[in-house]
Coordinates of C-alpha atoms in Angstrom, one line a residue:
Chain A
X1 CA 89.7 52.3 -115.1
X2 CA 90.0 53.3 -111.5
X3 CA 93.0 55.0 -110.0
X4 CA 95.2 53.4 -107.3
X5 CA 96.1 55.7 -104.4
X6 CA 98.3 55.3 -101.4
X7 CA 96.4 57.5 -98.9
X8 CA 99.1 57.7 -96.2
X9 CA 98.8 54.0 -95.1
X10 CA 100.8 53.1 -92.0
X11 CA 101.8 49.5 -91.3
X12 CA 104.0 48.2 -88.5
X13 CA 105.4 44.8 -88.7
X14 CA 107.7 44.0 -85.7
X15 CA 110.2 46.9 -85.6
X16 CA 109.6 47.9 -89.2
X17 CA 107.2 50.8 -90.0
X18 CA 106.0 51.4 -93.5
X19 CA 104.7 55.0 -94.0
X20 CA 105.0 56.0 -97.7
X21 CA 102.8 59.0 -97.4
X22 CA 100.5 59.9 -100.3
X23 CA 101.5 58.3 -103.7
X24 CA 99.4 58.0 -106.8
X25 CA 100.8 55.6 -109.4
X26 CA 99.4 56.6 -112.8
X27 CA 97.0 54.4 -114.7
X28 CA 98.4 53.5 -118.1
X29 CA 102.0 53.8 -116.9
X30 CA 104.6 51.4 -115.5
X31 CA 105.9 52.5 -112.1
X32 CA 109.1 50.8 -111.0
X33 CA 109.9 50.5 -107.3
X34 CA 113.6 50.7 -106.4
X35 CA 115.4 50.7 -103.1
X36 CA 117.4 48.6 -100.7
X37 CA 116.4 45.2 -99.3
X38 CA 114.0 45.5 -96.5
X39 CA 113.1 49.1 -97.5
X40 CA 109.4 48.4 -98.1
X41 CA 109.0 47.5 -101.8
X42 CA 107.2 44.2 -101.1
X43 CA 105.1 45.9 -98.3
X44 CA 104.0 48.5 -100.8
X45 CA 102.8 45.9 -103.3
X46 CA 101.2 43.7 -100.6
X47 CA 99.2 46.8 -99.4
X48 CA 98.0 47.5 -103.0
X49 CA 97.0 43.8 -103.3
X50 CA 94.9 44.0 -100.1
X51 CA 97.1 41.3 -98.5
X52 CA 98.2 43.6 -95.6
X53 CA 95.8 45.8 -93.6
X54 CA 97.2 49.2 -92.7
X55 CA 96.9 50.3 -89.1
X56 CA 95.8 53.8 -90.3
X57 CA 95.3 55.4 -93.7
X58 CA 94.6 53.1 -96.6
X59 CA 95.4 52.1 -100.2
X60 CA 92.3 52.9 -102.3
X61 CA 91.3 51.8 -105.7
X62 CA 88.6 53.9 -107.3
X63 CA 87.8 55.3 -103.8
X64 CA 87.4 52.0 -102.1
X65 CA 89.9 50.6 -99.6
X66 CA 91.6 47.6 -101.3
X67 CA 91.9 45.5 -98.1
X68 CA 88.1 45.9 -97.5
X69 CA 87.0 44.6 -100.9
X70 CA 85.5 41.1 -101.2
X71 CA 88.2 38.7 -102.3
X72 CA 86.8 37.8 -105.7
X73 CA 86.0 41.4 -106.5
X74 CA 89.6 42.4 -105.5
X75 CA 91.0 39.6 -107.6
X76 CA 89.2 41.0 -110.7
X77 CA 90.8 44.4 -110.0
X78 CA 94.3 43.5 -108.8
X79 CA 96.6 40.7 -109.9
X80 CA 99.9 40.0 -108.2
X81 CA 103.1 38.0 -108.8
X82 CA 104.9 37.2 -105.6
X83 CA 108.7 36.9 -105.3
X84 CA 108.7 33.1 -104.8
X85 CA 105.7 31.4 -106.4
X86 CA 104.7 28.2 -104.7
X87 CA 102.4 25.4 -105.7
X88 CA 102.0 22.5 -103.3
X89 CA 100.2 20.1 -105.6
X90 CA 101.4 18.3 -108.7
X91 CA 99.8 20.7 -111.2
X92 CA 101.2 21.3 -114.7
X93 CA 102.2 24.8 -115.8
X94 CA 98.9 25.3 -117.7
X95 CA 96.9 24.2 -114.7
X96 CA 98.8 26.7 -112.5
X97 CA 98.0 29.5 -114.9
X98 CA 94.3 28.5 -114.9
X99 CA 94.3 29.0 -111.1
X100 CA 94.3 32.7 -111.8
X101 CA 90.6 32.3 -112.6
X102 CA 89.8 30.0 -109.6
X103 CA 87.6 32.4 -107.7
X104 CA 87.1 35.5 -109.9
X105 CA 86.8 34.0 -113.4
X106 CA 89.3 34.8 -116.2
X107 CA 90.2 38.0 -117.9
X108 CA 90.2 38.3 -121.7
X109 CA 93.6 36.6 -122.0
X110 CA 93.1 32.8 -122.0
X111 CA 95.5 30.6 -120.0
X112 CA 97.1 29.3 -123.2
X113 CA 97.6 32.9 -124.5
X114 CA 99.1 34.0 -121.2
X115 CA 101.5 31.1 -121.3
X116 CA 102.5 32.1 -124.8
X117 CA 103.0 35.7 -123.7
X118 CA 105.8 34.5 -121.3
X119 CA 107.3 32.2 -123.9
X120 CA 106.2 28.9 -122.3
X121 CA 103.6 27.5 -124.6
X122 CA 105.9 24.6 -125.3
X123 CA 106.0 23.7 -121.6
X124 CA 102.3 23.8 -120.9
X125 CA 102.1 20.1 -119.8
X126 CA 105.3 20.1 -117.7
X127 CA 104.7 19.8 -113.9
X128 CA 105.3 23.1 -112.2
X129 CA 107.5 21.5 -109.5
X130 CA 109.9 20.3 -112.2
X131 CA 110.5 23.7 -113.7
X132 CA 113.4 26.0 -113.0
X133 CA 113.1 29.0 -110.8
X134 CA 112.9 31.4 -113.7
X135 CA 110.3 29.3 -115.5
X136 CA 108.2 29.2 -112.3
X137 CA 108.3 32.9 -112.1
X138 CA 107.2 33.2 -115.7
X139 CA 104.3 30.8 -115.0
X140 CA 103.3 33.1 -112.1
X141 CA 103.4 36.1 -114.4
X142 CA 101.2 34.2 -116.9
X143 CA 98.7 33.4 -114.1
X144 CA 98.5 37.1 -113.3
X145 CA 98.0 37.9 -117.0
X146 CA 95.1 35.4 -117.1
X147 CA 93.5 37.0 -114.1
X148 CA 94.1 40.6 -115.2
X149 CA 91.3 42.7 -116.7
X150 CA 92.1 45.7 -119.0
X151 CA 92.4 48.8 -116.9
X152 CA 93.2 46.8 -113.7
X153 CA 96.2 46.8 -111.4
X154 CA 99.2 44.6 -112.1
X155 CA 101.7 44.1 -109.3
X156 CA 105.1 42.3 -110.0
X157 CA 107.4 41.7 -107.1
X158 CA 110.9 40.7 -108.3
X159 CA 109.1 38.7 -111.0
X160 CA 112.2 38.8 -113.3
X161 CA 114.9 38.0 -110.7
X162 CA 115.6 34.6 -112.1
X163 CA 114.5 35.1 -115.7
X164 CA 117.1 35.3 -118.6
X165 CA 117.3 38.5 -120.6
X166 CA 115.5 37.3 -123.8
X167 CA 112.5 36.0 -121.9
X168 CA 112.5 39.0 -119.6
X169 CA 112.3 41.2 -122.8
X170 CA 109.2 39.4 -124.0
X171 CA 107.6 39.7 -120.6
X172 CA 108.5 43.4 -120.5
X173 CA 106.8 43.8 -123.9
X174 CA 103.7 42.0 -122.6
X175 CA 103.6 44.2 -119.5
X176 CA 103.9 47.3 -121.6
X177 CA 101.0 46.2 -123.8
X178 CA 98.8 45.9 -120.7
X179 CA 99.9 49.4 -119.4
X180 CA 99.1 50.9 -122.8
X181 CA 95.6 49.4 -122.5
X182 CA 95.1 51.3 -119.2
X183 CA 96.6 49.0 -116.5
X184 CA 98.3 50.5 -113.5
X185 CA 101.5 48.5 -113.2
X186 CA 103.8 48.4 -110.2
X187 CA 107.1 46.5 -110.5
X188 CA 109.6 46.0 -107.7
X189 CA 113.0 45.2 -108.9
X190 CA 116.8 45.4 -108.2
X191 CA 117.6 45.2 -111.9
X192 CA 118.5 48.7 -113.1
X193 CA 118.7 47.8 -116.8
X194 CA 115.2 46.2 -116.5
X195 CA 114.0 49.3 -114.7
X196 CA 115.3 51.5 -117.5
X197 CA 113.5 49.3 -120.1
X198 CA 110.2 49.1 -118.2
X199 CA 109.7 52.3 -116.2
X200 CA 107.5 55.2 -117.1
X201 CA 107.7 56.4 -113.5
X202 CA 110.0 55.5 -110.6
X203 CA 109.2 55.2 -106.9
X204 CA 112.2 55.2 -104.6
X205 CA 111.4 53.4 -101.3
X206 CA 113.9 53.2 -98.4
X207 CA 113.5 52.8 -94.7
X208 CA 109.7 52.4 -95.1
X209 CA 109.3 55.8 -96.6
X210 CA 109.0 57.4 -100.0
X211 CA 112.3 58.9 -101.0
X212 CA 111.1 60.1 -104.4
X213 CA 108.3 59.5 -106.9
X214 CA 108.4 60.9 -110.4
X215 CA 109.0 60.4 -114.1
X216 CA 111.7 57.7 -114.8
X217 CA 113.6 60.0 -117.2
X218 CA 114.4 62.2 -114.2
X219 CA 114.8 59.7 -111.4
X220 CA 116.7 57.0 -113.4
X221 CA 119.3 59.6 -114.5
X222 CA 122.7 58.2 -113.3
X223 CA 123.4 61.0 -110.9
X224 CA 120.0 60.9 -109.2
X225 CA 119.8 57.1 -109.1
X226 CA 123.4 56.8 -107.9
X227 CA 122.8 59.2 -105.1
X228 CA 119.7 57.3 -103.9
X229 CA 121.3 53.8 -104.1
X230 CA 124.7 54.9 -102.9
X231 CA 126.6 53.4 -105.8
X232 CA 128.0 54.8 -108.9
X233 CA 125.6 54.4 -111.8
X234 CA 126.6 54.5 -115.4
X235 CA 124.3 54.6 -118.4
X236 CA 124.6 53.2 -121.9
X237 CA 122.4 54.4 -124.6
X238 CA 119.7 51.9 -125.7
X239 CA 116.9 52.1 -128.2
X240 CA 114.5 53.5 -125.6
X241 CA 117.0 55.9 -124.2
X242 CA 119.6 55.5 -121.4
X243 CA 120.0 52.0 -119.8
X244 CA 121.3 52.3 -116.2
X245 CA 123.8 49.9 -114.7
X246 CA 125.4 49.9 -111.3
X247 CA 129.2 50.3 -111.7
X248 CA 130.5 48.5 -108.7
X249 CA 134.2 48.9 -109.6
X250 CA 135.1 51.9 -107.5
X251 CA 133.0 50.5 -104.6
X252 CA 135.1 47.3 -104.8
X253 CA 138.3 49.2 -104.9
X254 CA 137.3 51.2 -101.8
X255 CA 136.4 48.1 -99.8
X256 CA 139.2 45.8 -100.8
X257 CA 141.9 45.5 -98.1
Chain B
X1 CA 92.0 18.4 -115.5
X2 CA 90.3 17.4 -118.7
X3 CA 86.7 16.2 -118.4
X4 CA 87.4 13.0 -120.3
X5 CA 90.1 11.9 -118.0
X6 CA 88.1 12.8 -114.9
X7 CA 85.1 10.8 -116.1
X8 CA 87.3 7.8 -117.0
X9 CA 89.1 8.0 -113.7
X10 CA 85.9 8.2 -111.7
X11 CA 84.5 5.3 -113.6
X12 CA 87.5 3.2 -112.8
X13 CA 87.3 4.0 -109.1
X14 CA 83.6 3.1 -109.0
X15 CA 84.3 -0.2 -110.9
X16 CA 87.0 -1.0 -108.3
X17 CA 84.5 -0.2 -105.5
X18 CA 82.0 -2.5 -107.2
X19 CA 84.5 -5.3 -107.6
X20 CA 85.7 -5.1 -104.0
X21 CA 82.1 -5.1 -102.8
X22 CA 81.3 -8.1 -105.0
X23 CA 84.2 -10.1 -103.6
X24 CA 83.2 -9.2 -100.0
X25 CA 79.6 -10.2 -100.7
X26 CA 80.0 -13.3 -102.8
X27 CA 83.3 -14.9 -101.9
X28 CA 84.2 -15.7 -98.3
X29 CA 86.6 -18.0 -96.6
X30 CA 84.8 -19.6 -93.7
X31 CA 86.3 -20.0 -90.3
X32 CA 87.1 -23.6 -90.9
X33 CA 89.1 -22.7 -94.0
X34 CA 86.6 -23.6 -96.8
X35 CA 85.9 -21.2 -99.6
X36 CA 82.3 -20.3 -99.9
X37 CA 80.9 -18.7 -103.1
X38 CA 77.5 -17.1 -103.6
X39 CA 75.4 -14.7 -101.6
X40 CA 73.6 -16.3 -98.6
X41 CA 70.3 -14.9 -97.7
X42 CA 69.1 -14.2 -94.2
X43 CA 71.2 -12.9 -91.3
X44 CA 74.6 -13.8 -92.9
X45 CA 73.7 -11.9 -96.1
X46 CA 72.6 -8.9 -94.0
X47 CA 75.9 -8.9 -92.1
X48 CA 77.9 -8.9 -95.3
X49 CA 75.8 -6.2 -96.9
X50 CA 76.1 -3.9 -93.9
X51 CA 79.8 -4.5 -93.7
X52 CA 80.1 -3.3 -97.3
X53 CA 78.0 -0.3 -96.6
X54 CA 79.9 0.7 -93.5
X55 CA 83.3 0.2 -95.1
X56 CA 82.2 2.2 -98.2
X57 CA 80.8 5.1 -96.2
X58 CA 83.7 5.3 -93.8
X59 CA 86.3 4.9 -96.6
X60 CA 84.5 7.5 -98.6
X61 CA 84.7 10.0 -95.8
X62 CA 88.4 9.2 -95.1
X63 CA 89.4 9.5 -98.7
X64 CA 87.6 12.8 -99.3
X65 CA 88.8 14.3 -96.0
X66 CA 92.3 13.1 -96.9
X67 CA 92.3 14.9 -100.2
X68 CA 90.8 18.1 -98.7
X69 CA 93.4 18.1 -95.9
X70 CA 96.3 17.5 -98.3
X71 CA 95.2 20.5 -100.4
X72 CA 94.5 22.9 -97.5
X73 CA 97.6 22.0 -95.6
X74 CA 99.7 21.8 -98.8
X75 CA 101.0 18.4 -97.7
X76 CA 101.0 15.1 -99.6
X77 CA 101.4 13.2 -96.3
X78 CA 98.4 14.8 -94.5
X79 CA 95.4 12.6 -93.7
X80 CA 93.0 12.3 -90.8
X81 CA 95.1 9.5 -89.3
X82 CA 98.6 11.0 -89.8
X83 CA 97.4 14.4 -88.4
X84 CA 96.1 12.8 -85.2
X85 CA 92.5 13.6 -86.0
X86 CA 91.3 10.0 -85.8
X87 CA 93.4 9.5 -82.6
X88 CA 91.9 12.6 -81.1
X89 CA 88.4 11.3 -81.9
X90 CA 89.3 8.0 -80.2
X91 CA 90.5 9.8 -77.1
X92 CA 87.2 11.8 -77.0
X93 CA 85.3 8.6 -77.1
X94 CA 87.4 6.9 -74.4
X95 CA 87.2 9.9 -72.1
X96 CA 83.4 10.0 -72.6
X97 CA 83.3 6.3 -71.7
X98 CA 85.2 6.9 -68.5
X99 CA 83.0 9.9 -67.6
X100 CA 79.9 7.8 -68.2
X101 CA 81.3 5.0 -66.0
X102 CA 82.2 7.4 -63.2
X103 CA 78.8 8.9 -63.4
X104 CA 77.3 5.5 -63.1
X105 CA 75.6 5.8 -66.5
X106 CA 75.4 3.1 -69.2
X107 CA 78.2 2.8 -71.7
X108 CA 77.6 5.4 -74.5
X109 CA 76.0 4.0 -77.6
X110 CA 77.4 4.6 -81.1
X111 CA 75.3 7.7 -81.7
X112 CA 76.2 9.2 -78.3
X113 CA 79.9 8.7 -79.2
X114 CA 79.7 11.2 -82.1
X115 CA 79.8 14.3 -79.9
X116 CA 82.9 13.5 -77.9
X117 CA 84.4 12.0 -81.0
X118 CA 83.9 15.3 -82.9
X119 CA 85.3 17.3 -80.0
X120 CA 88.4 15.1 -79.9
X121 CA 88.8 15.2 -83.7
X122 CA 88.4 19.0 -84.2
X123 CA 90.5 19.7 -81.1
X124 CA 93.4 17.5 -82.3
X125 CA 93.3 19.2 -85.7
X126 CA 93.3 22.7 -84.2
X127 CA 96.3 21.8 -82.0
X128 CA 98.2 20.2 -85.0
X129 CA 97.6 23.1 -87.3
X130 CA 98.6 25.6 -84.6
X131 CA 101.8 23.7 -83.9
X132 CA 102.6 23.1 -87.6
X133 CA 102.7 26.8 -88.4
X134 CA 106.0 28.7 -88.5
X135 CA 106.2 32.4 -89.1
X136 CA 102.5 32.4 -90.0
X137 CA 103.0 29.9 -92.8
X138 CA 102.2 26.2 -92.7
X139 CA 105.4 24.1 -92.4
X140 CA 104.8 20.8 -94.2
X141 CA 107.2 18.7 -92.2
X142 CA 106.5 20.4 -88.9
X143 CA 102.8 19.7 -89.5
X144 CA 103.3 15.9 -89.9
X145 CA 105.6 15.9 -86.9
X146 CA 103.0 17.7 -84.8
X147 CA 100.4 15.2 -86.1
X148 CA 102.6 12.3 -85.0
X149 CA 103.1 13.8 -81.6
X150 CA 99.4 14.7 -81.1
X151 CA 98.4 11.2 -82.3
X152 CA 100.8 9.5 -79.9
X153 CA 99.7 11.7 -77.0
X154 CA 96.1 10.9 -77.9
X155 CA 96.8 7.2 -78.0
X156 CA 98.5 7.5 -74.6
X157 CA 95.5 9.4 -73.1
X158 CA 93.2 6.8 -74.6
X159 CA 95.1 4.0 -72.9
X160 CA 95.0 5.9 -69.6
X161 CA 91.2 6.4 -70.0
X162 CA 90.9 2.7 -70.9
X163 CA 92.6 1.6 -67.7
X164 CA 90.3 3.7 -65.7
X165 CA 87.3 1.8 -67.1
X166 CA 85.7 -1.0 -65.1
X167 CA 87.0 -4.3 -66.6
X168 CA 83.7 -5.3 -68.0
X169 CA 83.6 -2.2 -70.3
X170 CA 87.2 -2.5 -71.5
X171 CA 86.9 -5.2 -74.1
X172 CA 84.4 -3.4 -76.3
X173 CA 86.6 -0.2 -76.4
X174 CA 89.8 -2.2 -77.0
X175 CA 88.5 -3.9 -80.1
X176 CA 87.0 -0.7 -81.4
X177 CA 90.1 1.4 -80.9
X178 CA 92.0 -0.5 -83.5
X179 CA 89.4 0.0 -86.2
X180 CA 86.7 -2.6 -86.9
X181 CA 83.6 -2.9 -89.0
X182 CA 80.6 -3.5 -86.8
X183 CA 78.5 -6.4 -88.0
X184 CA 75.3 -4.8 -86.7
X185 CA 75.9 -1.1 -87.2
X186 CA 73.6 1.6 -85.8
X187 CA 71.4 2.5 -88.7
X188 CA 71.3 6.2 -88.0
X189 CA 75.1 6.4 -87.6
X190 CA 75.6 4.5 -90.9
X191 CA 73.2 6.9 -92.6
X192 CA 75.0 9.9 -91.1
X193 CA 78.4 8.5 -92.3
X194 CA 77.1 7.9 -95.8
X195 CA 75.7 11.4 -95.9
X196 CA 79.0 12.8 -94.6
X197 CA 80.9 11.0 -97.4
X198 CA 78.5 12.3 -100.1
X199 CA 78.6 15.8 -98.5
X200 CA 82.4 16.0 -98.5
X201 CA 82.6 14.6 -102.1
X202 CA 80.0 17.2 -103.1
X203 CA 81.8 20.1 -101.3
X204 CA 85.0 19.1 -103.1
X205 CA 83.3 19.1 -106.5
X206 CA 81.7 22.6 -105.8
X207 CA 84.7 24.2 -104.1
X208 CA 87.3 22.3 -106.2
X209 CA 88.8 25.3 -108.0
X210 CA 89.2 27.2 -104.7
X211 CA 90.8 24.1 -103.1
X212 CA 93.2 24.0 -106.0
X213 CA 94.1 27.7 -105.6
X214 CA 94.6 27.1 -101.8
X215 CA 97.6 25.0 -102.8
X216 CA 99.4 28.2 -103.8
X217 CA 101.2 30.2 -101.1
X218 CA 99.0 32.2 -98.8
X219 CA 99.6 35.5 -100.6
X220 CA 99.0 34.0 -104.0
X221 CA 95.9 32.2 -103.0
X222 CA 94.5 35.4 -101.5
X223 CA 95.5 37.5 -104.5
X224 CA 93.5 35.2 -106.9
X225 CA 90.5 35.9 -104.7
X226 CA 90.4 33.0 -102.2
X227 CA 89.0 33.8 -98.8
X228 CA 91.6 31.4 -97.2
X229 CA 90.6 31.8 -93.6
X230 CA 86.9 31.0 -94.3
X231 CA 87.7 28.1 -96.7
X232 CA 90.1 26.6 -94.2
X233 CA 87.9 27.0 -91.2
X234 CA 84.7 25.6 -92.8
X235 CA 86.5 22.6 -94.4
X236 CA 88.6 21.8 -91.4
X237 CA 85.4 21.7 -89.4
X238 CA 83.6 19.6 -92.0
X239 CA 86.5 17.1 -92.2
X240 CA 86.8 16.9 -88.4
X241 CA 83.1 16.2 -87.9
X242 CA 82.9 13.8 -90.8
X243 CA 86.0 11.9 -89.5
X244 CA 84.4 11.9 -86.0
X245 CA 81.3 10.1 -87.4
X246 CA 83.5 7.4 -89.0
X247 CA 85.4 6.9 -85.8
X248 CA 82.2 6.6 -83.9
X249 CA 81.0 4.0 -86.5
X250 CA 84.2 1.9 -86.9
X251 CA 87.0 3.3 -84.8
X252 CA 90.2 5.0 -86.0
X253 CA 91.0 3.3 -89.3
X254 CA 94.6 4.0 -90.3
X255 CA 96.0 5.3 -93.6
X256 CA 92.9 5.1 -95.9
X257 CA 92.8 8.9 -95.9
X258 CA 96.4 9.0 -96.9
X259 CA 96.5 6.4 -99.7
X260 CA 93.1 7.1 -101.3
X261 CA 93.9 10.7 -102.5
X262 CA 97.1 9.5 -104.2
X263 CA 95.2 6.7 -106.0
X264 CA 92.7 9.3 -107.1
X265 CA 95.4 11.6 -108.3
X266 CA 96.7 8.8 -110.5
X267 CA 93.3 8.3 -111.9
X268 CA 91.9 11.9 -112.5
X269 CA 94.9 14.2 -112.1
X270 CA 95.6 17.0 -109.6
X271 CA 92.4 19.0 -109.9
X272 CA 90.1 18.8 -106.8
X273 CA 86.8 19.0 -108.6
X274 CA 87.1 15.5 -109.9
X275 CA 89.7 14.6 -107.3
X276 CA 87.7 14.8 -104.1
X277 CA 84.8 12.6 -105.4
X278 CA 87.4 10.2 -106.9
X279 CA 89.3 10.1 -103.5
X280 CA 86.0 9.3 -101.8
X281 CA 85.4 6.4 -104.3
X282 CA 89.0 5.2 -103.9
X283 CA 88.7 5.3 -100.1
X284 CA 85.5 3.4 -100.2
X285 CA 87.0 0.8 -102.6
X286 CA 90.2 0.5 -100.4
X287 CA 88.3 0.0 -97.2
X288 CA 85.9 -2.5 -98.7
X289 CA 88.8 -4.4 -100.2
X290 CA 90.7 -4.3 -96.9
X291 CA 87.7 -5.8 -95.2
X292 CA 87.4 -8.4 -98.0
X293 CA 91.1 -9.3 -97.7
X294 CA 90.8 -9.6 -94.0
X295 CA 88.3 -12.5 -94.5
X296 CA 90.9 -14.4 -96.4
X297 CA 93.8 -14.2 -93.9
X298 CA 93.8 -16.5 -91.0
X299 CA 97.1 -16.8 -89.2
X300 CA 95.7 -19.4 -86.8
X301 CA 94.2 -17.0 -84.3
X302 CA 91.1 -16.0 -86.2
X303 CA 90.7 -13.2 -88.7
X304 CA 92.8 -10.2 -88.5
X305 CA 91.3 -7.0 -87.2
X306 CA 90.6 -4.5 -90.0
X307 CA 92.8 -1.8 -88.4
X308 CA 95.8 -4.2 -88.6
X309 CA 95.3 -4.7 -92.3
X310 CA 95.0 -1.0 -93.2
X311 CA 97.8 -0.1 -90.8
X312 CA 100.3 -2.6 -92.2
X313 CA 99.5 -2.0 -95.9
X314 CA 98.9 1.7 -95.5
X315 CA 102.1 2.2 -93.4
X316 CA 104.1 0.7 -96.3
X317 CA 102.3 3.0 -98.7
X318 CA 103.1 5.9 -96.5
X319 CA 106.8 5.2 -96.6
X320 CA 106.7 4.8 -100.4
X321 CA 104.9 8.1 -100.7
X322 CA 107.3 9.8 -98.4
X323 CA 110.2 8.9 -100.7
X324 CA 108.4 9.4 -104.0
X325 CA 105.9 12.2 -103.9
X326 CA 107.6 14.6 -101.4
X327 CA 110.1 15.4 -104.1
X328 CA 107.4 16.4 -106.6
X329 CA 105.4 18.5 -104.3
X330 CA 107.7 20.9 -102.5
X331 CA 108.9 23.1 -105.3

């Protein structure tokens, strides 16, 4: 497995500058990106997928700049789920999953197995366009699983935003299995409970910069997380340890007229 | 997607093509209204045969190009005609005819038309794709609107060019600009058109999986390993040049490139590997059928021009598709 490294990439889009400095997400661990909207989470993932070319610096995978890799070679090393998956042709769910192998061939997880991993094997023949937003996100996750090779990089951008908790839980389990097999996993999310369930490490991104990067048990502690997000964070105790949640009550009180 | 369905669908499309060709070759309504069955030898037989070959080759190109454009532009309403590509090719030819007349040269022959036709076709496609983008992404409705505008402007320019022509050269262009099957086609041009149809169908079969992945959003398509820029550029160019050859051969024929891909999708499913060859077969069958149908309709003023048949029937199909498939495509 080759390590992913943000070697001080700098990217300017309009008035927004993304300069996260040097960050090394660990292979075999799930890193959860947290931070305000427009802070640079998606940009961080697009850089790792080679979809954006930094003006200076680079994101390297095994010592090679990701954006300079040949597209099929890059697809074998990095799989990504975007925020709003789109398919502009009348493909079924299973056909959309199979597109993960369109240029780079499939990983060891077949399209059918990938669909089962996201709990949609019963919906394989349903047209993608007729599925709910949450189902479409799960199909996109299955496509990334089908494309993914053990030890590769897996990038999930808000892939659970419209997914119900039971299905989210099974996807979390499937993601963790891949991390345990050596994958470098980056997950951008706003869902603190999901972050608690998924994260080994946390990466706080705000204003295009890295506010903090470190073990989740330190950064997802209510006091630390609350100070970063600017809301009160409470924690319940779950099977895997504390589960964080934003407690918006006192914020609501302060802002009500 | 399954091989069985693809083989079955392709077979049905080819049978439809053979049936349309058989009707065109063997059953004709003569100009005095009598029905004539059987295949005549000699010059008449040659004319019928060449009409079938021209219609099949041109329809094949338009069908395959229609599927490829619909996939690359993520738009079920895309086709060489709707996007103004055939119109641009027509303008290229008309402008070349005017330039030839001004220079005192002979009217350009069918082969000489290919170059201005290709310039017009590729130019129109480039303008439409540029205008149809919003925030770097292709906007499906904006694209069709841009195509309609460019097509209308191209038609206007063609009319201007036509009026600049000396009267003795106008008639030929006027008949051609509405789409017509030449009874004595240029052999080299017909061969080029047939080769273009086969090449597009073959490219679709080889690049089918990539074409399928290109229907994802830009970021997703690139993340599964598609070199989108290269795929789009090479196939746009191929579709533009192939369309230009058909326009040089039989004028801008409307709507075959729009309807054929949808027929093919019904037969073989959404996958491009079988879909592009099937769209070529469907396009060939539709255009041969339209030409056969045209032989049977006489409203008292002689046979209808081919372009009128495809425009009326294809236009109705366009409206049906607009209502029915747009809902299933834009998730």
